Short mmCIF file of C-alpha atoms in Angstrom, two decimals:
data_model
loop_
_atom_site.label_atom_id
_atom_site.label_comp_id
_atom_site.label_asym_id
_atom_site.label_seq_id
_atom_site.Cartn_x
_atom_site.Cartn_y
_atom_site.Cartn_z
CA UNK A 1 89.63 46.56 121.31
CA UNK A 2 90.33 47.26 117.33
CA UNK A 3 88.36 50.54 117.79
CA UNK A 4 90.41 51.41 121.05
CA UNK A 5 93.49 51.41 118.92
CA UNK A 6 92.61 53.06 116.09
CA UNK A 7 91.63 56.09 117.57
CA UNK A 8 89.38 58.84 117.06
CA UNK A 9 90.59 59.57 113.55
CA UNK A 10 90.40 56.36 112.25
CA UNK A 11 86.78 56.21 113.63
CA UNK A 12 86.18 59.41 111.46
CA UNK A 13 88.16 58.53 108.40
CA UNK A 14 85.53 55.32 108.87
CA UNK A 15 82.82 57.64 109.76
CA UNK A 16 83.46 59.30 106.68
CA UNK A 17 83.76 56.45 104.01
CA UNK A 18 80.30 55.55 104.95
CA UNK A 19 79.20 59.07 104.71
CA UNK A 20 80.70 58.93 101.20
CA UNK A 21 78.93 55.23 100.63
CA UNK A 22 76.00 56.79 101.67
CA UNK A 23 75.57 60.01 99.66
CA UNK A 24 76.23 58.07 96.60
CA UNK A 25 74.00 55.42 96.87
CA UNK A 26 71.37 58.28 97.46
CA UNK A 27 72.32 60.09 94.11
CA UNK A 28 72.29 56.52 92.24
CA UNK A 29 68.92 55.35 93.30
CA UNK A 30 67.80 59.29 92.67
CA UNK A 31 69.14 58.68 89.44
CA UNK A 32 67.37 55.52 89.00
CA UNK A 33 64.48 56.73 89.72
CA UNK A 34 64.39 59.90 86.95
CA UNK A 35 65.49 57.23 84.67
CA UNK A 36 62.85 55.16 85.41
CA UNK A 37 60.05 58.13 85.27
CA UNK A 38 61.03 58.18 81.38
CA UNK A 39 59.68 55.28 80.67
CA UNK A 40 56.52 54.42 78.28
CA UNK A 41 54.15 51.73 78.70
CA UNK A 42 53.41 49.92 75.28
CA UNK A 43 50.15 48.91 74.89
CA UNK A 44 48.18 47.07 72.18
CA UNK A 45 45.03 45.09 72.43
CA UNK A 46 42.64 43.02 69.86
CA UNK A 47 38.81 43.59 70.67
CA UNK A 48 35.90 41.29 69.42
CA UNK A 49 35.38 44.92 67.97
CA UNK A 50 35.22 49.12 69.10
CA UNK A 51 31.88 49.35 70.71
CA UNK A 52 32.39 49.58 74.28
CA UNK A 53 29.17 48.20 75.34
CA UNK A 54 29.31 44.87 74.20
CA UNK A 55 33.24 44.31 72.92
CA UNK A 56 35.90 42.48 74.30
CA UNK A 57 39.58 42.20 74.70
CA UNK A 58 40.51 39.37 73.39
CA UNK A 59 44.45 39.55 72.82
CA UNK A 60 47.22 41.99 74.72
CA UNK A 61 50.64 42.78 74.67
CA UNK A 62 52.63 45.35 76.61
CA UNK A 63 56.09 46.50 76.08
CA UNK A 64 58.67 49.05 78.40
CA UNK A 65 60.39 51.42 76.24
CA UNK A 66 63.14 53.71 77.80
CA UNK A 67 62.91 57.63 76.79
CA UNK A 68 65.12 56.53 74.08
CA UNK A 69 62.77 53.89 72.42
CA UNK A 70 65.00 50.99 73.67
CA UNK A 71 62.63 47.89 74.42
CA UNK A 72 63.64 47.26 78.14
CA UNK A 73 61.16 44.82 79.53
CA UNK A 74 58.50 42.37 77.48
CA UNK A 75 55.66 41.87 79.34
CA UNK A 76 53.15 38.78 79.25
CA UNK A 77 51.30 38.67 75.93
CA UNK A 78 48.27 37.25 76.60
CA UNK A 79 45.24 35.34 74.72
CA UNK A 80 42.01 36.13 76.92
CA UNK A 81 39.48 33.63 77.05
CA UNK A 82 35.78 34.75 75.87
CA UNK A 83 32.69 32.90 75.50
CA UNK A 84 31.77 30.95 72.09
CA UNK A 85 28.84 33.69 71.67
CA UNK A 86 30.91 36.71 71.89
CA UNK A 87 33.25 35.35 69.16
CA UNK A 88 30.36 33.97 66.98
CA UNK A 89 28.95 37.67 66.80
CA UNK A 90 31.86 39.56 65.44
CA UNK A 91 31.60 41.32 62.87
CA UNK A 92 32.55 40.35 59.12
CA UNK A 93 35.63 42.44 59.30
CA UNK A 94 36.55 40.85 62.75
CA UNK A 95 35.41 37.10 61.90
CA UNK A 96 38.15 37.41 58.71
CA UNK A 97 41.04 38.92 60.33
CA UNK A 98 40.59 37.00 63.76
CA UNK A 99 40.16 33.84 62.04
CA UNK A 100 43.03 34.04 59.08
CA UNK A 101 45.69 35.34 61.86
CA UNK A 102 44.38 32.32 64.60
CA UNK A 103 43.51 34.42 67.18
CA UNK A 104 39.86 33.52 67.44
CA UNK A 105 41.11 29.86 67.76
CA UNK A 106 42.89 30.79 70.13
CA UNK A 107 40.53 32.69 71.94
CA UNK A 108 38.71 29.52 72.14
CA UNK A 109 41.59 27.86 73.71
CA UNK A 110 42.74 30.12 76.04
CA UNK A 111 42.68 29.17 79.90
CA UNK A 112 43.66 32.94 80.88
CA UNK A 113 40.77 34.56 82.32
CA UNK A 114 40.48 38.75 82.12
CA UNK A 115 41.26 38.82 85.93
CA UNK A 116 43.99 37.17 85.85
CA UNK A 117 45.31 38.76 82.72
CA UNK A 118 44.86 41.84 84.63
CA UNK A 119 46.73 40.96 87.51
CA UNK A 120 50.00 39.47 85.36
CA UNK A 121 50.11 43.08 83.20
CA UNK A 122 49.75 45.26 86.67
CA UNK A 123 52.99 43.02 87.98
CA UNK A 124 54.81 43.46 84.92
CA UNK A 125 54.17 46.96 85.39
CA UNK A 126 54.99 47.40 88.56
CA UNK A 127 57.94 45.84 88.25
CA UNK A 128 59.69 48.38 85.88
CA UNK A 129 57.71 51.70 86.46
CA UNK A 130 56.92 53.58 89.61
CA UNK A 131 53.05 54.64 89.62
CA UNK A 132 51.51 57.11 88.63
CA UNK A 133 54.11 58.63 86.08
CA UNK A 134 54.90 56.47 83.19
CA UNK A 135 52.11 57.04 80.12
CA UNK A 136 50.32 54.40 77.90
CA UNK A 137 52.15 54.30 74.52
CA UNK A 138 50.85 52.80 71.27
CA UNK A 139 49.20 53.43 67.86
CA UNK A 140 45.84 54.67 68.32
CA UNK A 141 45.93 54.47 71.98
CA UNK A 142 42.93 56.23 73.12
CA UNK A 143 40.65 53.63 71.73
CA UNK A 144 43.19 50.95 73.75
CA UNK A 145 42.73 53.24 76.90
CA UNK A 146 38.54 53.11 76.63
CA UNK A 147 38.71 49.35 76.91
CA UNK A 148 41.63 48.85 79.46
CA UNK A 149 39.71 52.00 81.29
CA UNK A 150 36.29 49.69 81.24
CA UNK A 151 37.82 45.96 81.89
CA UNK A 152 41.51 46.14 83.28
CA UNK A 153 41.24 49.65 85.48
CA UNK A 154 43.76 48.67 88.33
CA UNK A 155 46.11 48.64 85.62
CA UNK A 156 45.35 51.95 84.23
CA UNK A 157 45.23 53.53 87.92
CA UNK A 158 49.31 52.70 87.88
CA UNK A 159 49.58 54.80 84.92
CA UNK A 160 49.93 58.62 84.18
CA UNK A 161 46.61 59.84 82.66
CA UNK A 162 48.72 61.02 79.50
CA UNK A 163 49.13 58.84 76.60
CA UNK A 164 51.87 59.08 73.64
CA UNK A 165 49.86 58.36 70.06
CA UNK A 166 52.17 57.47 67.42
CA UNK A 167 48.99 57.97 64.90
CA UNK A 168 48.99 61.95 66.01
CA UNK A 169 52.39 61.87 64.38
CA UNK A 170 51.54 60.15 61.87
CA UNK A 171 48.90 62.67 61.08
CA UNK A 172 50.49 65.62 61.33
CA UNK A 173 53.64 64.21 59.52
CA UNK A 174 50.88 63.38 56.63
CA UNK A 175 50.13 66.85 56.47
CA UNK A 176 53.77 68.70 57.29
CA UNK A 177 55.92 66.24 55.99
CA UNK A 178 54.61 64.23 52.90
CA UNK A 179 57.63 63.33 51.60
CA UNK A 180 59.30 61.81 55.44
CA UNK A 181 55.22 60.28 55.42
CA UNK A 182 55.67 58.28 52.30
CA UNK A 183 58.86 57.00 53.65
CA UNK A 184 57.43 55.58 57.24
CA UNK A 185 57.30 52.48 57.85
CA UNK A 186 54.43 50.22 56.28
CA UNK A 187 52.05 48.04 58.88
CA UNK A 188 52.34 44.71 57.47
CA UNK A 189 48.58 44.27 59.14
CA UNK A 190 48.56 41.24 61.22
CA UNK A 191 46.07 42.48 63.38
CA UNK A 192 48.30 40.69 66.52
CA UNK A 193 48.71 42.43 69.41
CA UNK A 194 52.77 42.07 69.93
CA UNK A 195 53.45 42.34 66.35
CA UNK A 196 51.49 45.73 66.66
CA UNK A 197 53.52 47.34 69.64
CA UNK A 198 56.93 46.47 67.59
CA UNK A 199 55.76 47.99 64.20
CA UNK A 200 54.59 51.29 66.43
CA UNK A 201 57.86 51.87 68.38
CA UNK A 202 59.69 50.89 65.10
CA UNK A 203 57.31 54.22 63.76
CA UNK A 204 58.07 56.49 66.19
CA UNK A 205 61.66 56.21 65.92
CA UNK A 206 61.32 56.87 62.41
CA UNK A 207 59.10 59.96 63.40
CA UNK A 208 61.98 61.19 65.92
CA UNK A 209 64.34 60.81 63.58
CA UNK A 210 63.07 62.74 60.41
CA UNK A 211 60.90 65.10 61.49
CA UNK A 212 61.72 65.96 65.12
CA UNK A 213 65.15 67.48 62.97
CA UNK A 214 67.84 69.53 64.36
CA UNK A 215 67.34 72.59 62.72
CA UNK A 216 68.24 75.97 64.39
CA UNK A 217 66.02 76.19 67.37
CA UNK A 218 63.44 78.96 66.73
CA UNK A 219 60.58 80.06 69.62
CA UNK A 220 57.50 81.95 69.14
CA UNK A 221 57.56 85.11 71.70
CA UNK A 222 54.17 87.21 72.37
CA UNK A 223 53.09 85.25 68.58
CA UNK A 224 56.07 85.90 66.79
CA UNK A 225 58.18 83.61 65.16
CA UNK A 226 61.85 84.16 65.72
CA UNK A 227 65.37 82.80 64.99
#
């Protein structure tokens, strides 16, 4: 009865807001979705040490950064169970720090298998990034991406294959920029995995902001450098 007495351009005028509703909603989950393609995947992990073949992961952390370096979402950080035998054959190095910052105690502790460590990380992640896009971000990442490749590979199959290394910065900023490189930020060394992913986003911004500079743009055509 209502749409009897409206009348055919009411029905359109109604027709229309939805339209309206409609297209919108497209261009803000469109939006949403860019946005969300932007973001990095914060990684850092403590090992029982770096050889592939017989090391663990003992500790993990992961943090989502928006393109801006804005912590967004803080994942499960995550003390992984390992056997008694594993720990007790560390190396010197590893028995030290482990055992001054309490990790290795807690390693002993710890209830969380890798498994299910595995399984609360990939939820984290794929609850804030869509797969497949978002790269592994951290401080000498490539040696985090050989383990999580080895012992936590459903996670890495929801990533892009690219990483972002704050220590390739750090490099080149050694050797471009010695003055901005004595300036960075110091690692105060805990050798924790959370602590870790803080001090490298807290590095990168630094990097971004002194020696990414906003000079006049210059681009090299056919090999030559020009203004």
């Amino acid at each position: 009865m209502l749409v009897a007495l409206c009348g055919r351009g009411a029905i359109g005028r109604v027709h229309g807001s939805f339209m309206t509703m409609s297209h919108s909603a497209v261009r803000g989950r469109r939006k949403m979705s860019q946005s969300m393609e932007q973001r990095m995947v914060w990684v850092d992990l403590e090992m029982t040490g770096l050889d592939i073949k017989k090391d663990h992961i003992i500790e993990m952390a992961c943090l989502i950064t928006d393109h801006e370096l804005n912590i967004i979402a803080e994942g499960p950080n995550l003390i992984i169970k390992q056997p008694d035998e594993l720990l007790d054959g560390m190396s010197d190095w590893c028995k030290q720090h482990h055992g001054k910052s309490g990790l290795t105690q807690a390693v002993r502790d710890s209830k969380i298998s890798l498994p299910q460590a595995e399984y609360e990380f990939l939820s984290f992640i794929r609850q804030n990034t869509p797969p497949g896009v978002c790269p592994l971000a951290g401080n000498s990442v490539h040696v985090d991406k050989v383990f999580l490749n080895k012992y936590m590979p459903q996670f890495m199959r929801h990533l892009h294959y690219r990483i972002v290394d704050v220590s390739t910065l750090k490099e080149l900023c050694r050797r471009w920029y010695p003055v901005e490189y004595e300036r960075a930020p110091k690692k105060q060394c805990s050798h924790r995995a959370l602590d870790d992913i803080t001090e490298s986003i807290k590095e990168l911004k630094f990097y971004r902001e002194n020696i990414f500079k906003q000079n006049e743009r210059k681009h090299i055509d056919n090999g030559s450098l020009q203004s």
